[in-house]
Coordinates of C-alpha atoms and ligand atoms in Angstrom, one line a residue:
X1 CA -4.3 51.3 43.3
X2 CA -4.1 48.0 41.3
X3 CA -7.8 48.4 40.2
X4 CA -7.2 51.8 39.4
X5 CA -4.4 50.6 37.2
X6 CA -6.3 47.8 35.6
X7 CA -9.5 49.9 34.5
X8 CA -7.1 52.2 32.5
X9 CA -5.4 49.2 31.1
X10 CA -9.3 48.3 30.0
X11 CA -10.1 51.8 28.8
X12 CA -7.3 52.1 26.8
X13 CA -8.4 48.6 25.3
X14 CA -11.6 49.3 24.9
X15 CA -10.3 52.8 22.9
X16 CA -8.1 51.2 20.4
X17 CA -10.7 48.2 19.9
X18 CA -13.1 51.2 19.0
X19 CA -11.0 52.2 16.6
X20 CA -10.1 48.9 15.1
X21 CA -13.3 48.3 14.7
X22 CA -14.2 51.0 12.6
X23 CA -11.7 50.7 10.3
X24 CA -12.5 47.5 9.7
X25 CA -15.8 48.4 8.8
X26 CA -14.1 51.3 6.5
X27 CA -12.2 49.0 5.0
X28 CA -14.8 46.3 4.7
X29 CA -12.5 43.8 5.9
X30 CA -13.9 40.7 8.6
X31 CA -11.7 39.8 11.8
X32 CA -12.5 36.1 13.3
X33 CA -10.9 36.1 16.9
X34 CA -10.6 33.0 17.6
X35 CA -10.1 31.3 21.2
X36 CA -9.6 28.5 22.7
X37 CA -7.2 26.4 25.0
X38 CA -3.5 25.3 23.7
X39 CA -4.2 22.1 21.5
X40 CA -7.7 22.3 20.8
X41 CA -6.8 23.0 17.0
X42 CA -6.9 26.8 16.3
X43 CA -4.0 26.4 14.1
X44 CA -4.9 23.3 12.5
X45 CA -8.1 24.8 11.8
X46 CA -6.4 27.6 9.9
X47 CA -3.9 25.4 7.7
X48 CA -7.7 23.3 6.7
X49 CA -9.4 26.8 6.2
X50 CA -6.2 28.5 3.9
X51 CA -5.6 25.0 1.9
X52 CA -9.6 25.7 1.2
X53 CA -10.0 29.3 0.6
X54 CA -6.7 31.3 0.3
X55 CA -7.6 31.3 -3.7
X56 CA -11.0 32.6 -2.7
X57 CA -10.6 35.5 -0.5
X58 CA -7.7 37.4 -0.1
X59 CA -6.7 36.2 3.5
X60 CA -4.6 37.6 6.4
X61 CA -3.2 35.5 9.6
X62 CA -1.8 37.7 13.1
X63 CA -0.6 34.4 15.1
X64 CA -0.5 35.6 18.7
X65 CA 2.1 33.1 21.0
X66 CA 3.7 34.1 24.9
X67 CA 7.0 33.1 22.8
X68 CA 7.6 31.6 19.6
X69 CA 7.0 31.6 15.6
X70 CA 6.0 27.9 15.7
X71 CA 2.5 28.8 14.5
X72 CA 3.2 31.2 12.1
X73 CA 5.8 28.7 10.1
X74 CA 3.2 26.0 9.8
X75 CA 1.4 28.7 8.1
X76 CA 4.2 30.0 6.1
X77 CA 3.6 27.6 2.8
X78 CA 0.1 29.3 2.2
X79 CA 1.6 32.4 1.4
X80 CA -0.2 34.9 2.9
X81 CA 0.5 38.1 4.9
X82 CA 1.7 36.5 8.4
X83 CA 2.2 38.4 11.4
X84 CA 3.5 37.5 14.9
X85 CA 2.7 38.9 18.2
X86 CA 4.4 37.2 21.1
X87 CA 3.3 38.3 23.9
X88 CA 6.6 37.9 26.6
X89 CA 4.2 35.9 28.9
X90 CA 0.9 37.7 28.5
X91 CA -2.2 35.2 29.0
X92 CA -3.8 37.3 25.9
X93 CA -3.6 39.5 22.9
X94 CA -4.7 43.2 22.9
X95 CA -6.1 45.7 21.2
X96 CA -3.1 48.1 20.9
X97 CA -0.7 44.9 19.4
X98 CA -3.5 44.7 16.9
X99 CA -3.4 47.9 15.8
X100 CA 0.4 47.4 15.6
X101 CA 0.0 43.9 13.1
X102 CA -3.0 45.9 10.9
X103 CA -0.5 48.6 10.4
X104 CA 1.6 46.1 8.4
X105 CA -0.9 44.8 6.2
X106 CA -2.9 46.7 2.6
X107 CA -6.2 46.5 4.3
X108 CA -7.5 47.8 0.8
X109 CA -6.9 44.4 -0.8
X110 CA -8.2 42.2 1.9
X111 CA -11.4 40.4 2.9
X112 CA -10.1 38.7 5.7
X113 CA -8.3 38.9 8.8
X114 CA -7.6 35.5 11.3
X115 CA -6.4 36.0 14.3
X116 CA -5.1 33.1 16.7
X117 CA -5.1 34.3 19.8
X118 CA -3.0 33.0 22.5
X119 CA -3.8 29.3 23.8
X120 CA -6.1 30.3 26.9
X121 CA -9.4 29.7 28.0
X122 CA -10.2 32.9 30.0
X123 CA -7.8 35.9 29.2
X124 CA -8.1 36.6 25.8
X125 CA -12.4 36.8 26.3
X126 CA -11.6 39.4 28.4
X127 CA -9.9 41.6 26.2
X128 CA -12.1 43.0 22.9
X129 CA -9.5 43.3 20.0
X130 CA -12.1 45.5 17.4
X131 CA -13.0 42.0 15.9
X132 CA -15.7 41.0 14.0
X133 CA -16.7 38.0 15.9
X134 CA -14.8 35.7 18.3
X135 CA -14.8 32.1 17.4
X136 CA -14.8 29.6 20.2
X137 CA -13.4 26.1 19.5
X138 CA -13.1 23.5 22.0
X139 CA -12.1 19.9 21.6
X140 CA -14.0 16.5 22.7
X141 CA -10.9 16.1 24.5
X142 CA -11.3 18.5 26.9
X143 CA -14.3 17.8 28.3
X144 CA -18.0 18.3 28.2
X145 CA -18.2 20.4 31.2
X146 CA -15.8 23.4 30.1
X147 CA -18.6 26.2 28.8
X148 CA -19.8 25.8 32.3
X149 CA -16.5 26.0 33.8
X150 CA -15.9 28.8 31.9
X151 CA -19.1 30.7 30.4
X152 CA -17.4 34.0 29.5
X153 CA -16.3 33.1 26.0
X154 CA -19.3 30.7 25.6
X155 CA -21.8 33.8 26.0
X156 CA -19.3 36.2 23.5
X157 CA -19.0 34.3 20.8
X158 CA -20.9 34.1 17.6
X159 CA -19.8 31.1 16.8
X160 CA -18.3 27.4 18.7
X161 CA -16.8 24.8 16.9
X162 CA -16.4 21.1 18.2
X163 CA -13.5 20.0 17.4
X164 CA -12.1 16.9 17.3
X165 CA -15.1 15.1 17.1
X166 CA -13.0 12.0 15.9
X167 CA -12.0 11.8 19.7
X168 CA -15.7 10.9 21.1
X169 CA -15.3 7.6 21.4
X170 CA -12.1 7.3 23.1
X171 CA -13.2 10.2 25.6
X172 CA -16.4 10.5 28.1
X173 CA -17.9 13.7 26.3
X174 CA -21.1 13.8 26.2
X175 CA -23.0 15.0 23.8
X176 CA -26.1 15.4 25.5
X177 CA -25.0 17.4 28.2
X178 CA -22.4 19.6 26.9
X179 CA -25.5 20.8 24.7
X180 CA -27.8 21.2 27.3
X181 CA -25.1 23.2 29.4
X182 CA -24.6 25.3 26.5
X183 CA -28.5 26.3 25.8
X184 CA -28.1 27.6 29.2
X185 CA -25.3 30.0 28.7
X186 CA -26.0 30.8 25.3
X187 CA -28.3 29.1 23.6
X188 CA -28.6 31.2 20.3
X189 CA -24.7 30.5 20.1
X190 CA -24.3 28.3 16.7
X191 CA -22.1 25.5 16.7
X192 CA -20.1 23.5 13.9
X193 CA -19.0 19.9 14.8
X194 CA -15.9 19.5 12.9
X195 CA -12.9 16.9 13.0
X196 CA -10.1 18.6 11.2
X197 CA -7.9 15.9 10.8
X198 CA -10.4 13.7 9.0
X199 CA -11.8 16.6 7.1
X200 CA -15.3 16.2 8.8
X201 CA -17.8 19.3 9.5
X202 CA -15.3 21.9 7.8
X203 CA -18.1 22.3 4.7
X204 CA -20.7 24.4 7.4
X205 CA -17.3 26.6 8.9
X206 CA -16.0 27.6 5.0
X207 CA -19.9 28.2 4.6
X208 CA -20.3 30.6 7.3
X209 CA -17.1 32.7 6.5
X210 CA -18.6 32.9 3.3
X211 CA -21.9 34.1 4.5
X212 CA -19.9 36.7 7.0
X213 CA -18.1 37.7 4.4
X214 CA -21.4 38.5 2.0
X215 CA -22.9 40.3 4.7
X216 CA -20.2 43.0 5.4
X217 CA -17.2 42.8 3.2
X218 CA -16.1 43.9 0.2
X219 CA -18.1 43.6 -3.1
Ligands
GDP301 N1 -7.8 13.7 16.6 C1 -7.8 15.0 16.2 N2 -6.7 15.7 16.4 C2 -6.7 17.0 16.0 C3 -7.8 17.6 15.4 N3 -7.5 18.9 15.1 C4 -6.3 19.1 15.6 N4 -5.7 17.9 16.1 C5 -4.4 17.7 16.7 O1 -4.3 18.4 17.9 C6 -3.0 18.9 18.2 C7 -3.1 20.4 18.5 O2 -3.5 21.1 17.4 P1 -3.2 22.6 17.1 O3 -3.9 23.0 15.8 O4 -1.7 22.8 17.2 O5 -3.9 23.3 18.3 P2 -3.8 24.8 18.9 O6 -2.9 24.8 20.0 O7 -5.2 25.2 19.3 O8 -3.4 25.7 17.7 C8 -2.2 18.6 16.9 O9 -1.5 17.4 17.1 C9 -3.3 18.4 15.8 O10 -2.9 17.5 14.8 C10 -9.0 16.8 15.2 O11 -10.0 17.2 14.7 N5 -8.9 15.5 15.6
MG302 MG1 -1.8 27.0 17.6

C-alpha cells in the first residue's frame, strides 16, 4: 500500500516537472536547483551571485524552508521577485509547489530562475522540479568523504561547487581524495572551488551562468 502510494506521489512529480520544464523552455527562461546540506552556503551564494548580476539578467529567487522567511529577507534588499515555499516539515521541494511559485512570476521578462531548495543532502535529489540543472555545493567543512556517502546528487548534477574553501586549513579535507571519489561517481561533473565570503572562485560560477544562459535563454 505505502509503495503504491509513493509511486503516485512520483508520477505526479515527474508530470508536473514535465510540464515545468517545457515551459521553461517556451519561455526561454533557466532554473538552477540548487542543493546542498543546511550551512554549506546556498544562500550566501545567492546574495554574492545577485550583488553580481541582478543588473545583468533579469533574476528570480523561490527560497524553499520546512518553516521560515529567514532566507528570503536576507534576499529582500536585491529587489527581485522572491517567493517562499515552506514546506511544514517536508525534507524537499516539489514539482507541484513549483508550479505554484512560477505562477506568481512574468516569466516573459525573465532569464533566470534560482531556486534554494531545502537544506538536505538526500531528499530534494530525489524529487525532479522541471529545472534546468541542479547545482551541488558542498563545504570543506563537511567533509571529504560526503559524494561517496551520498552519490545520488553527485551523479545528477551539472555542476558542484566547493565551498568554503577558506576552511581547508582549519579542517582535514582532502583534496586529493574527495577528487578521486568524485571521478568515480561522476567524473564529467564540473566543479568551481569558491570561498564566498572572501570573494574567491565566484569569477568561473557568474561565468558559467552566463554561458547557460547563452546557450538556451532569451536573445
Ligand atoms: N568561512 C566561510 N564561511 C562561509 C562561506 N560561505 C558561507 N559561509 C557561512 O556559512 C554559514 C551558512 O551559510 P548559508 O549561506 O546560510 O548556508 P545555507 O544554509 O546553505 O543557505 C554562514 O554563517 C555564512 O556566512 C565561505 O565560503 N567561507
Ligand atoms: Mg539558506
Amino acid at each position: 500500500m505505502e509503495i503504491a502510494i509513493m509511486k503516485a506521489v512520483l508520477e505526479e512529480n515527474d508530470d508536473r516537472a514535465r510540464e515545468i520544464e517545457g515551459l521553461l523552455k517556451e519561455k526561454k527562461v533557466l532554473l538552477l536547483n540548487l542543493i546542498s546540506s543546511p550551512g554549506s552556503g546556498k544562500t550566501t551564494l545567492l546574495e554574492k551571485t545577485l550583488e553580481h548580476l541582478k543588473d545583468k539578467y533579469s533574476i528570480a529567487v523561490i527560497e524553499g524552508d520546512i518553516a521560515t522567511a529567514r532566507d528570503a529577507e536576507r534576499l529582500e534588499k536585491y529587489q527581485i521577485p522572491l517567493v517562499v515555499i515552506n514546506t511544514d516539515g517536508a525534507c524537499h521541494l516539489n514539482s507541484m509547489s513549483i508550479k505554484n511559485a512560477l505562477d506568481k512570476f512574468n516569466l516573459d521578462n525573465l532569464d533566470l530562475i534560482f531556486v534554494e531548495n531545502v537544506g538536505n543532502l538526500v531528499c530534494p535529489s530525489e524529487f525532479d522540479i522541471g529545472e534546468s540543472a541542479k547545482i551541488a555545493i558542498l563545504s570543506t567543512a563537511e567533509g571529504d568523504d560526503k559524494p561517496e556517502k551520498y552519490p545520488l546528487l553527485f551523479r545528477e548534477s551539472e555542476l558542484m561547487i566547493l565551498n568554503k574553501i577558506d576552511l581547508i586549513p582549519y579542517t582535514n579535507f582532502n583534496k586529493k581524495s574527495f577528487y578521486k571519489d568524485l571521478e568515480k561517481i561522476n567524473k564529467d561533473l564540473p566543479v568551481i572551488e569558491t570561498s564566498c565570503t572572501k570573494n574567491e572562485g565566484l569569477t568561473s560560477w557568474f561565468e558559467w551562468i552566463g554561458q547557460r544562459i547563452k546557450d538556451g535563454g532569451k536573445s
